[in-house]
Amino acid sequence: MIGLAHFLVLGAVLFSIGIFGVLTRRNIIGILMSIEIMFNAVNLNLVAFNRYLYGGDLWGQGDAIFVITLAAGEAVVGLALVLAIYRNLKTVYVEKMDLLKG
Amino acid sequence: MIESARLLKPEIILAGAALALLALDVSVGRGSLKRWALAAALASLAAALACLLRFPDSGRAFGMLSIDEFSHFFKLVSVLGAGLVLLLAEDDDSLMGGSAGTFAGLVLLSTVGTMLLASAEDFLILFVALELTTIPLFILAGFLRRDLRSNEGAIKFFLMGAFSTGLMLYGISFLYGSAGSTHFQALASVWSADVPANRTLDLVGLFFLLAGLGFKLTLVPFHQWVPDAYEGAPTPITAFFAVSRDAGVIVVMLRLFGEFVPIGRAGLTDLFALLSVLTMTIGNLTALRQESLKRLLAYSSIAHAGTLFIGLVAANPLGREGVMVYALAYTLMGIGAFAVVAAVARIKGSDSLEAIEGLAGEHFGLAMLMLIFLLSLSGIPPFLGFLGKFYVFAAAIEAGLGWLVAIGLLNSVISVYYYFRIVHKMFFRDSRILSLASPANWSLRIAAGASAAALLIFGVFPHRIASWVGQASRALQ
């Protein structure tokens, strides 16, 4: 029988994959995708908690909708910034972005 | 519904104006755009200010936002900050040129987010308001599309910002799982229950929530993005960065940890004190060896976040008042200092420390303004910066955290060194860089002059502001 714990473990695994990706990827697009995986882990958690513990209301699912919407907005801005930097630098690898330091 | 909307009048005015301004770019001719955009944005800020001052309503909007005198104070600070930043940007054609409507609109939208943060009482609103604050800031940081430094600062800011939002949300999902609601109140009942409940979920949730908020608060293990974003962003936006932190994020934390989850009972006092010490010390020590004015002020801003945080660690009414005074003071002196940096960068074409050498000989007024801001930043009386530090240190002593005050004072001494390094260069060195352009324009002079005057007046006559924050902080509990 699949229960709440299964979903939470899957969420934790997804979240860890996301963090690992953010820390190790050098391609900005890869980092963005990893961040999206983190957001999806959050959504899974919210919906699973809602379904298994608080079946009487829809707060968790509603929250997940907000997360999805704002993540999309954030991704739009992120991709626009990536586009701007690609036009100037002709690369999307973070190690090439070393102008600011100290 | 109507009642809630009435309570949120200032936010609604600003959001409406912001959306209109975003549409302005495409509908008004380029020539008159800048004048219109600036006038409209300042008018909407004035309207919001009038609403806040004339009709200080209090109540609960949508059951998620607490409108009270406490939030009013911080809303005033953020409106003030936005107005000053728009004045700073007035003469900058790369910001207030062809896309002036977008620029002013984004500044207003970010301000609305900060104002909602000051009222937030629910994790959902906390998340939405935080995004509303930071997403416009990502765009503003990268506003100079052809400037590589602006691109780079913005992308680093964005990646860290989105990552920290992910951490925060993961924490919120656990807090929801444990309480069944995203309202702060639900969390309060978990901690106040006499039965020792299983708090594993809540502790995991709080841990991730704090990590996420730590990024926005520029606390030390999470501060790496700050100098890059500050240096890369256009200078008026650099001045704007700290407003959302000082008038938004710290307010949510004051609300959450002051009213709902007592820091002491959650066993967080030591952790918070440690974060504060690390932030002050590392910020100040790194600022010592900076050669760029913007970067130096960025690290000093991190150090100030640490001092501001002491008010939260103290967890008493005096600490709350301290955060209020400190937030107002840092908004004025931070924006003021960056205003002078913007003027210097225009005159000399550089924002390195070298560029400010000999400023007193060439532009005495600017040098005197900078002197006032630096004195206030280093916490020397009679300026408001001193009052802010005095309040948070007094609160920490009242809470029995004398050692924290000692470290804070030591840090103030360190900061005096690098602030006076700037003063020394301004007054006792000769300029080695040729001036390019004419000095600062009227709006920048007004913004910097008004900030300096306010710092001095509030600093010399503290009783007025003391009674104000004393009354406002009582709105919390």
Coordinates of C-alpha atoms in Angstrom, one line a residue:
Chain A
M1 CA 0.0 0.0 0.0
I2 CA 1.4 3.3 -1.0
G3 CA 1.1 5.9 1.8
L4 CA 2.2 9.4 2.8
A5 CA 5.8 8.2 3.6
H6 CA 6.3 7.1 0.0
F7 CA 5.5 10.5 -1.3
L8 CA 7.6 12.3 1.3
V9 CA 10.6 10.1 0.5
L10 CA 10.1 10.7 -3.3
G11 CA 9.8 14.4 -2.5
A12 CA 13.0 14.3 -0.5
V13 CA 14.8 12.4 -3.3
L14 CA 13.6 14.9 -5.9
F15 CA 14.6 17.8 -3.7
S16 CA 18.1 16.3 -3.1
I17 CA 18.5 15.8 -6.8
G18 CA 17.6 19.4 -7.3
I19 CA 20.1 20.7 -4.8
F20 CA 22.8 18.5 -6.2
G21 CA 22.1 19.8 -9.6
V22 CA 22.2 23.4 -8.5
L23 CA 25.5 22.9 -6.8
T24 CA 27.2 20.8 -9.5
R25 CA 25.8 22.0 -12.9
R26 CA 27.8 24.5 -14.8
N27 CA 25.2 25.2 -17.5
I28 CA 22.7 27.9 -16.3
I29 CA 19.9 26.1 -18.1
G30 CA 20.8 23.0 -16.1
I31 CA 20.8 24.9 -12.9
L32 CA 17.3 26.4 -13.8
M33 CA 16.0 22.9 -14.4
S34 CA 17.4 21.7 -11.1
I35 CA 15.6 24.5 -9.3
E36 CA 12.4 23.5 -11.1
I37 CA 12.9 20.0 -9.8
M38 CA 13.1 21.4 -6.2
F39 CA 9.8 23.3 -6.8
N40 CA 8.2 20.1 -7.9
A41 CA 9.4 18.3 -4.8
V42 CA 7.6 21.0 -2.8
N43 CA 4.4 20.5 -4.9
L44 CA 4.5 16.8 -4.3
N45 CA 4.9 17.3 -0.6
L46 CA 2.0 19.8 -0.4
V47 CA -0.4 17.7 -2.4
A48 CA 0.5 14.5 -0.5
F49 CA 0.1 16.1 2.9
N50 CA -3.2 17.5 1.7
R51 CA -4.5 14.1 0.5
Y52 CA -3.3 12.0 3.4
L53 CA -3.7 14.2 6.4
Y54 CA -6.1 17.0 5.6
G55 CA -8.5 15.5 3.1
G56 CA -11.3 17.8 4.2
D57 CA -9.9 20.9 2.6
L58 CA -7.9 21.9 -0.5
W59 CA -5.3 24.3 1.0
G60 CA -2.3 22.2 0.1
Q61 CA -3.5 21.8 -3.5
G62 CA -4.2 25.5 -3.7
D63 CA -0.8 26.3 -2.4
A64 CA 0.7 24.0 -5.1
I65 CA -1.1 26.0 -7.8
F66 CA 0.5 29.2 -6.4
V67 CA 3.9 27.6 -6.4
I68 CA 3.5 26.3 -10.0
T69 CA 2.3 29.8 -11.2
L70 CA 5.1 31.7 -9.6
A71 CA 7.7 29.2 -10.6
A72 CA 6.6 29.8 -14.2
G73 CA 7.0 33.6 -13.7
E74 CA 10.4 33.1 -12.2
A75 CA 11.5 30.9 -15.0
V76 CA 10.4 33.5 -17.6
V77 CA 12.6 36.1 -15.9
G78 CA 15.5 33.7 -15.5
L79 CA 15.4 32.6 -19.2
A80 CA 15.2 36.3 -20.3
L81 CA 18.4 37.0 -18.2
V82 CA 20.1 33.9 -19.7
L83 CA 19.2 35.2 -23.2
A84 CA 20.6 38.6 -22.4
I85 CA 23.9 37.2 -21.1
Y86 CA 24.1 34.8 -24.0
R87 CA 23.9 37.6 -26.5
N88 CA 26.8 39.4 -24.8
L89 CA 29.0 36.5 -23.8
K90 CA 28.0 33.8 -26.2
T91 CA 28.0 31.2 -23.5
V92 CA 25.7 29.8 -20.8
Y93 CA 28.5 28.3 -18.6
V94 CA 28.7 29.9 -15.1
E95 CA 32.5 29.6 -14.9
K96 CA 32.8 32.0 -17.8
M97 CA 31.0 34.7 -15.7
D98 CA 33.9 35.9 -13.6
L99 CA 33.9 39.6 -14.1
L100 CA 32.7 40.4 -10.6
K101 CA 34.9 39.2 -7.8
G102 CA 36.7 40.3 -4.6
Chain B
M1 CA -13.9 41.4 0.7
I2 CA -14.6 45.1 0.3
E3 CA -13.3 45.6 3.8
S4 CA -10.1 43.8 3.0
A5 CA -9.6 45.8 -0.2
R6 CA -10.1 49.0 1.8
L7 CA -7.3 48.0 4.2
L8 CA -5.0 47.4 1.3
K9 CA -5.6 50.7 -0.4
P10 CA -2.0 51.9 -0.5
E11 CA -0.9 48.6 -2.1
I12 CA -3.7 48.6 -4.6
I13 CA -2.9 52.2 -5.6
L14 CA 0.8 51.4 -6.2
A15 CA 0.0 48.1 -8.0
G16 CA -2.4 49.9 -10.3
A17 CA 0.1 52.6 -11.0
A18 CA 2.8 50.0 -11.7
L19 CA 0.6 48.2 -14.2
A20 CA -0.3 51.4 -15.9
L21 CA 3.4 52.4 -16.1
L22 CA 4.3 49.1 -17.6
A23 CA 1.8 49.8 -20.3
L24 CA 3.0 53.4 -20.7
D25 CA 6.2 52.4 -22.6
V26 CA 4.2 51.3 -25.6
S27 CA 1.6 54.0 -25.6
V28 CA 3.4 57.3 -25.1
G29 CA 6.0 58.9 -27.4
R30 CA 9.6 58.4 -26.4
G31 CA 10.4 62.0 -25.9
S32 CA 8.0 62.7 -23.1
L33 CA 8.0 59.3 -21.6
K34 CA 10.6 59.9 -18.9
R35 CA 8.9 63.0 -17.5
W36 CA 5.5 61.2 -17.5
A37 CA 6.8 58.0 -15.9
L38 CA 8.6 59.8 -13.1
A39 CA 5.7 62.1 -12.4
A40 CA 3.2 59.3 -12.4
A41 CA 5.3 57.0 -10.2
L42 CA 6.1 59.8 -7.7
A43 CA 2.4 60.8 -7.6
S44 CA 1.3 57.2 -6.9
L45 CA 3.9 57.0 -4.1
A46 CA 2.7 60.3 -2.7
A47 CA -0.9 59.0 -2.8
A48 CA 0.1 55.8 -1.0
L49 CA 2.0 57.8 1.5
A50 CA -1.0 60.0 2.1
C51 CA -3.2 56.9 2.6
L52 CA -0.8 55.5 5.1
L53 CA -0.5 58.7 7.1
R54 CA -4.0 60.0 6.9
F55 CA -6.0 56.8 7.2
P56 CA -4.0 54.4 9.3
D57 CA -6.6 51.7 9.3
S58 CA -6.0 48.5 11.2
G59 CA -7.5 45.1 10.8
R60 CA -7.0 41.8 9.0
A61 CA -7.2 41.6 5.2
F62 CA -8.3 38.2 3.7
G63 CA -7.4 36.6 7.1
M64 CA -3.7 36.5 5.9
L65 CA -2.5 40.1 6.2
S66 CA -2.3 42.0 9.4
I67 CA -2.6 45.7 8.9
D68 CA -1.5 47.5 12.0
E69 CA 0.7 50.4 13.1
F70 CA 3.7 48.1 13.1
S71 CA 3.2 47.3 9.4
H72 CA 2.4 50.9 8.7
F73 CA 5.8 52.0 9.9
F74 CA 7.6 49.6 7.5
K75 CA 5.3 50.5 4.7
L76 CA 6.2 54.1 5.1
V77 CA 9.9 53.1 5.0
S78 CA 9.5 51.2 1.8
V79 CA 7.5 53.9 0.1
L80 CA 10.1 56.4 1.1
G81 CA 12.9 54.2 -0.2
A82 CA 11.2 53.8 -3.5
G83 CA 10.7 57.5 -3.9
L84 CA 14.3 58.2 -3.2
V85 CA 15.5 55.6 -5.6
L86 CA 13.3 57.0 -8.4
L87 CA 14.8 60.4 -7.8
L88 CA 18.3 59.0 -8.0
A89 CA 17.5 57.3 -11.3
E90 CA 15.9 60.4 -12.8
D91 CA 18.9 61.6 -14.9
D92 CA 20.2 58.1 -15.8
D93 CA 19.3 57.6 -19.4
S94 CA 20.0 53.9 -19.4
L95 CA 17.2 53.5 -16.8
M96 CA 14.9 56.4 -17.2
G97 CA 15.3 56.7 -21.0
G98 CA 13.4 54.7 -23.6
S99 CA 11.9 52.3 -21.1
A100 CA 11.2 54.6 -18.2
G101 CA 7.8 53.2 -17.7
T102 CA 9.1 49.7 -17.2
F103 CA 11.8 50.9 -14.8
A104 CA 9.4 52.9 -12.6
G105 CA 6.7 50.2 -12.8
L106 CA 9.1 47.5 -11.7
V107 CA 10.3 49.7 -8.8
L108 CA 6.7 50.2 -7.7
L109 CA 5.8 46.5 -8.0
S110 CA 8.8 45.5 -5.9
T111 CA 7.7 48.1 -3.3
V112 CA 4.2 46.5 -3.2
G113 CA 5.8 43.2 -2.5
T114 CA 7.8 44.7 0.3
M115 CA 4.7 46.3 1.8
L116 CA 2.7 43.0 1.7
L117 CA 5.6 41.3 3.4
A118 CA 5.4 43.8 6.2
S119 CA 1.8 42.6 6.8
A120 CA 2.2 38.9 6.0
E121 CA 0.8 36.5 8.6
D122 CA 0.6 33.4 6.4
F123 CA 3.3 31.4 4.6
L124 CA 1.4 31.6 1.3
I125 CA 1.4 35.4 1.4
L126 CA 4.9 35.4 2.6
F127 CA 5.9 33.4 -0.5
V128 CA 3.8 35.4 -3.0
A129 CA 5.0 38.7 -1.5
L130 CA 8.6 37.7 -1.5
E131 CA 8.4 36.7 -5.1
L132 CA 6.7 40.0 -5.9
T133 CA 9.6 41.8 -4.3
T134 CA 12.4 39.8 -5.8
I135 CA 11.3 39.0 -9.3
P136 CA 11.2 42.8 -10.3
L137 CA 14.5 43.1 -8.6
F138 CA 16.0 40.4 -10.8
I139 CA 14.9 42.3 -13.8
L140 CA 16.1 45.7 -12.4
A141 CA 19.5 44.2 -11.5
G142 CA 20.0 43.2 -15.1
F143 CA 18.4 46.3 -16.5
L144 CA 21.5 47.4 -18.5
R145 CA 21.1 44.7 -21.0
R146 CA 24.3 45.4 -22.9
D147 CA 26.4 45.7 -19.8
L148 CA 28.1 42.4 -19.0
R149 CA 28.5 43.3 -15.3
S150 CA 24.8 44.0 -15.0
N151 CA 24.0 40.7 -16.8
E152 CA 26.4 38.7 -14.6
G153 CA 25.2 40.3 -11.3
A154 CA 21.6 39.7 -12.2
I155 CA 22.0 36.1 -13.2
K156 CA 23.9 35.3 -10.0
F157 CA 21.3 37.1 -8.0
F158 CA 18.5 35.3 -9.8
L159 CA 20.1 31.8 -9.4
M160 CA 20.6 32.3 -5.6
G161 CA 17.2 33.9 -5.2
A162 CA 15.4 31.1 -7.0
F163 CA 17.4 28.5 -5.1
S164 CA 16.6 30.1 -1.8
T165 CA 12.9 30.3 -2.7
G166 CA 13.1 26.5 -3.3
L167 CA 14.6 25.9 0.1
M168 CA 12.0 28.1 1.8
L169 CA 9.1 26.4 0.0
Y170 CA 10.3 23.0 1.0
G171 CA 10.3 24.2 4.6
I172 CA 6.8 25.6 4.2
S173 CA 5.6 22.3 2.8
F174 CA 6.6 20.6 6.0
L175 CA 5.1 23.3 8.2
Y176 CA 1.9 22.8 6.3
G177 CA 2.1 19.1 6.8
S178 CA 2.5 19.4 10.5
A179 CA -0.2 22.0 11.1
G180 CA -2.7 21.6 8.2
S181 CA -2.7 25.3 7.5
T182 CA -0.2 27.8 6.3
H183 CA -1.2 30.5 8.8
F184 CA 1.5 31.5 11.3
Q185 CA -1.1 30.9 14.0
A186 CA -1.2 27.2 13.3
L187 CA 2.6 27.0 14.0
A188 CA 2.0 29.0 17.3
S189 CA -0.3 26.3 18.6
V190 CA 2.3 23.6 17.9
W191 CA 4.8 25.4 20.1
S192 CA 2.4 26.6 22.8
A193 CA 0.8 23.2 23.4
D194 CA 1.6 21.9 26.9
V195 CA 1.8 18.4 25.7
P196 CA 5.3 17.8 24.3
A197 CA 4.2 17.1 20.7
N198 CA 6.4 15.6 18.1
R199 CA 8.0 18.6 16.5
T200 CA 10.3 16.9 14.0
L201 CA 8.3 18.1 11.0
D202 CA 8.2 21.6 12.3
L203 CA 11.9 21.7 13.1
V204 CA 12.8 20.4 9.6
G205 CA 10.4 23.0 8.2
L206 CA 11.8 25.9 10.2
F207 CA 15.3 24.9 9.2
F208 CA 14.6 25.2 5.5
L209 CA 12.5 28.3 6.0
L210 CA 15.4 30.0 7.8
A211 CA 17.9 28.9 5.1
G212 CA 15.6 30.5 2.5
L213 CA 15.0 33.7 4.4
G214 CA 18.7 33.8 5.3
F215 CA 19.5 34.4 1.6
K216 CA 17.1 37.3 1.5
L217 CA 18.3 38.7 4.7
T218 CA 21.9 38.4 3.5
L219 CA 23.0 36.5 6.6
V220 CA 26.5 35.1 6.4
P221 CA 26.6 31.6 5.1
F222 CA 24.1 32.7 2.5
H223 CA 25.6 36.1 1.5
Q224 CA 27.8 35.2 -1.5
W225 CA 25.4 36.7 -4.1
V226 CA 25.3 40.1 -2.4
P227 CA 28.5 41.8 -3.5
D228 CA 28.2 40.6 -7.1
A229 CA 24.6 41.7 -7.4
Y230 CA 25.3 45.0 -5.7
E231 CA 28.3 45.7 -7.9
G232 CA 26.7 44.6 -11.2
A233 CA 23.4 46.4 -10.8
P234 CA 22.9 50.0 -11.9
T235 CA 23.7 52.1 -8.8
P236 CA 20.2 53.4 -8.0
I237 CA 19.0 49.8 -8.0
T238 CA 21.9 48.8 -5.7
A239 CA 20.6 51.4 -3.3
F240 CA 17.1 49.8 -3.6
F241 CA 18.3 46.3 -2.7
A242 CA 18.4 46.8 1.0
V243 CA 14.9 48.3 1.3
S244 CA 13.1 45.0 0.7
R245 CA 15.4 43.3 3.3
D246 CA 15.0 46.0 6.0
A247 CA 11.4 46.9 5.5
G248 CA 10.1 43.5 4.4
V249 CA 11.9 40.2 5.2
I250 CA 13.0 41.2 8.7
V251 CA 9.4 42.3 9.5
V252 CA 8.0 38.9 8.6
M253 CA 10.6 37.3 10.9
L254 CA 9.8 39.8 13.7
R255 CA 6.1 38.8 13.3
L256 CA 6.7 35.1 13.1
F257 CA 9.2 34.9 15.9
G258 CA 7.8 37.7 18.0
E259 CA 4.2 36.8 18.0
F260 CA 3.9 33.1 17.0
V261 CA 7.0 31.1 17.6
P262 CA 9.0 32.4 20.6
I263 CA 12.7 32.1 19.7
G264 CA 13.6 31.1 23.2
R265 CA 11.1 28.3 23.4
A266 CA 12.0 27.0 20.0
G267 CA 15.6 26.9 21.1
L268 CA 16.8 29.2 18.4
T269 CA 18.4 32.0 20.4
D270 CA 22.0 30.6 20.2
L271 CA 21.7 29.8 16.5
F272 CA 20.4 33.3 15.7
A273 CA 23.0 35.0 17.8
L274 CA 25.7 33.0 16.0
L275 CA 24.3 34.0 12.6
S276 CA 24.3 37.6 13.7
V277 CA 27.9 37.5 14.9
L278 CA 29.1 35.7 11.7
T279 CA 27.3 38.2 9.5
M280 CA 28.7 41.3 11.3
T281 CA 32.2 40.0 11.5
I282 CA 32.6 38.5 8.1
G283 CA 30.8 41.5 6.4
N284 CA 33.1 44.0 8.1
L285 CA 36.4 42.1 7.7
T286 CA 35.7 41.5 4.0
A287 CA 34.8 45.2 3.6
L288 CA 38.2 46.2 4.8
R289 CA 40.0 45.0 1.7
Q290 CA 37.6 46.2 -1.0
E291 CA 38.8 48.6 -3.7
S292 CA 35.4 49.2 -5.3
L293 CA 33.0 51.7 -3.6
K294 CA 30.0 49.7 -4.5
R295 CA 31.5 46.4 -3.3
L296 CA 32.7 48.0 -0.1
L297 CA 29.2 49.3 0.6
A298 CA 27.8 45.9 -0.3
Y299 CA 29.9 44.2 2.4
S300 CA 29.0 47.0 4.8
S301 CA 25.4 46.3 4.1
I302 CA 25.9 42.7 5.0
A303 CA 27.5 43.8 8.3
H304 CA 24.5 46.1 8.9
A305 CA 22.1 43.1 8.3
G306 CA 24.0 41.3 11.2
T307 CA 23.5 44.3 13.5
L308 CA 19.9 44.6 12.5
F309 CA 19.4 40.9 13.3
I310 CA 20.5 41.5 16.9
G311 CA 17.1 43.2 17.4
L312 CA 15.4 40.0 16.4
V313 CA 17.7 37.8 18.6
A314 CA 16.9 39.9 21.6
A315 CA 13.2 39.0 21.1
N316 CA 11.8 41.8 23.3
P317 CA 9.8 45.0 22.5
L318 CA 12.9 47.1 22.7
G319 CA 14.5 44.9 20.0
R320 CA 11.5 45.4 17.8
E321 CA 11.7 49.1 18.2
G322 CA 15.4 48.8 17.5
V323 CA 14.8 47.1 14.2
M324 CA 12.3 49.8 13.2
V325 CA 14.7 52.7 13.9
Y326 CA 17.5 50.8 12.3
A327 CA 15.5 50.0 9.2
L328 CA 14.6 53.6 8.7
A329 CA 18.1 54.7 9.4
Y330 CA 19.7 52.2 7.0
T331 CA 17.2 53.0 4.3
L332 CA 18.1 56.7 4.5
M333 CA 21.9 56.3 4.9
G334 CA 22.3 53.4 2.5
I335 CA 20.4 55.1 -0.3
G336 CA 22.2 58.3 0.5
A337 CA 25.6 56.8 0.3
F338 CA 24.8 55.0 -3.0
A339 CA 23.4 58.3 -4.3
V340 CA 26.8 59.9 -3.8
V341 CA 28.5 56.9 -5.4
A342 CA 26.2 57.3 -8.4
A343 CA 27.1 60.9 -8.7
V344 CA 30.8 60.1 -8.4
A345 CA 30.5 57.4 -11.0
R346 CA 28.9 59.9 -13.3
I347 CA 31.6 62.5 -12.7
K348 CA 34.6 60.2 -12.9
G349 CA 33.3 57.3 -14.9
S350 CA 34.3 54.8 -12.3
D351 CA 33.1 53.4 -9.0
S352 CA 36.5 52.4 -7.6
L353 CA 37.8 53.9 -4.3
E354 CA 40.2 55.9 -6.4
A355 CA 37.4 57.8 -8.0
I356 CA 36.3 59.4 -4.8
E357 CA 39.8 60.8 -4.1
G358 CA 39.8 64.6 -3.8
L359 CA 36.0 64.9 -4.0
A360 CA 36.0 67.6 -1.3
G361 CA 38.2 69.8 -3.4
E362 CA 36.0 69.5 -6.5
H363 CA 32.5 69.0 -5.2
F364 CA 32.4 70.1 -1.6
G365 CA 28.7 69.6 -1.1
L366 CA 28.8 66.0 -2.3
A367 CA 31.7 65.3 0.0
M368 CA 29.9 66.7 3.0
L369 CA 26.8 64.7 2.2
M370 CA 28.9 61.5 2.0
L371 CA 30.6 62.5 5.3
I372 CA 27.2 62.6 7.0
F373 CA 26.1 59.2 5.5
L374 CA 29.4 57.6 6.5
L375 CA 29.3 59.0 10.1
S376 CA 25.7 57.7 10.4
L377 CA 26.7 54.3 8.9
S378 CA 29.5 54.0 11.4
G379 CA 27.1 54.8 14.2
I380 CA 28.5 58.0 15.4
P381 CA 26.1 60.4 17.2
P382 CA 24.2 62.7 16.6
F383 CA 23.0 60.8 13.5
L384 CA 20.1 58.4 13.3
G385 CA 22.4 55.4 12.6
F386 CA 23.7 55.8 16.1
L387 CA 20.2 55.7 17.5
G388 CA 19.5 52.5 15.7
K389 CA 22.6 50.8 17.0
F390 CA 21.9 52.1 20.5
Y391 CA 18.4 50.6 20.4
V392 CA 19.4 47.1 19.3
F393 CA 22.4 47.0 21.6
A394 CA 20.2 48.1 24.6
A395 CA 17.7 45.5 23.7
A396 CA 20.4 42.8 23.6
I397 CA 21.6 43.9 27.0
E398 CA 18.0 43.7 28.3
A399 CA 17.8 40.2 27.0
G400 CA 21.0 39.2 28.8
L401 CA 23.1 39.0 25.7
G402 CA 26.0 41.2 26.8
W403 CA 28.6 39.2 24.9
L404 CA 26.7 39.8 21.7
V405 CA 26.8 43.6 22.3
A406 CA 30.5 43.4 23.0
I407 CA 31.1 41.7 19.6
G408 CA 28.7 44.3 18.0
L409 CA 30.7 47.2 19.4
L410 CA 34.0 45.6 18.3
N411 CA 32.5 45.4 14.8
S412 CA 31.5 49.0 14.9
V413 CA 35.1 49.9 15.6
I414 CA 36.3 47.8 12.6
S415 CA 33.7 49.5 10.4
V416 CA 34.9 53.0 11.4
Y417 CA 38.2 52.1 9.9
Y418 CA 36.9 51.4 6.4
Y419 CA 34.4 54.2 6.5
F420 CA 37.0 56.7 7.4
R421 CA 39.3 55.3 4.7
I422 CA 36.7 56.8 2.3
V423 CA 36.6 60.1 4.3
H424 CA 40.4 60.3 4.2
K425 CA 40.4 59.8 0.5
M426 CA 37.7 62.4 -0.1
F427 CA 39.3 65.2 2.0
F428 CA 43.0 64.6 2.2
R429 CA 43.9 63.2 -1.2
D430 CA 44.1 64.9 -4.6
S431 CA 42.0 63.6 -7.5
R432 CA 44.0 61.5 -10.0
I433 CA 41.1 60.8 -12.4
L434 CA 39.9 63.5 -14.8
S435 CA 36.3 64.5 -14.4
L436 CA 34.1 63.6 -17.3
A437 CA 30.7 65.2 -16.9
S438 CA 29.0 67.9 -15.0
P439 CA 28.1 67.1 -11.4
A440 CA 24.9 65.6 -10.1
N441 CA 21.5 66.8 -11.2
W442 CA 18.8 68.4 -9.1
S443 CA 16.8 65.2 -8.2
L444 CA 19.9 63.4 -6.9
R445 CA 20.8 66.4 -4.8
I446 CA 17.3 66.6 -3.4
A447 CA 17.2 62.9 -2.6
A448 CA 20.7 62.8 -0.9
G449 CA 20.1 66.2 0.8
A450 CA 16.7 65.1 2.2
S451 CA 18.2 61.8 3.5
A452 CA 21.0 63.6 5.2
A453 CA 18.7 66.2 6.7
A454 CA 16.4 63.5 8.0
L455 CA 19.3 61.5 9.5
L456 CA 20.5 64.6 11.3
I457 CA 17.1 65.9 12.5
F458 CA 15.9 62.5 13.7
G459 CA 19.3 61.9 15.3
V460 CA 19.3 65.2 17.2
F461 CA 15.7 65.0 18.3
P462 CA 15.2 61.3 19.0
H463 CA 12.2 61.7 21.3
R464 CA 9.8 62.1 18.3
I465 CA 10.8 58.9 16.6
A466 CA 11.2 57.1 19.9
S467 CA 7.6 57.7 20.9
W468 CA 6.5 56.8 17.3
V469 CA 8.2 53.4 17.2
G470 CA 7.3 52.7 20.8
Q471 CA 3.6 53.1 20.0
A472 CA 3.9 51.2 16.7
S473 CA 5.7 48.2 18.2
R474 CA 2.9 47.7 20.8
A475 CA 0.6 46.8 17.9
L476 CA 2.3 43.5 17.9
Q477 CA 0.8 41.7 20.9

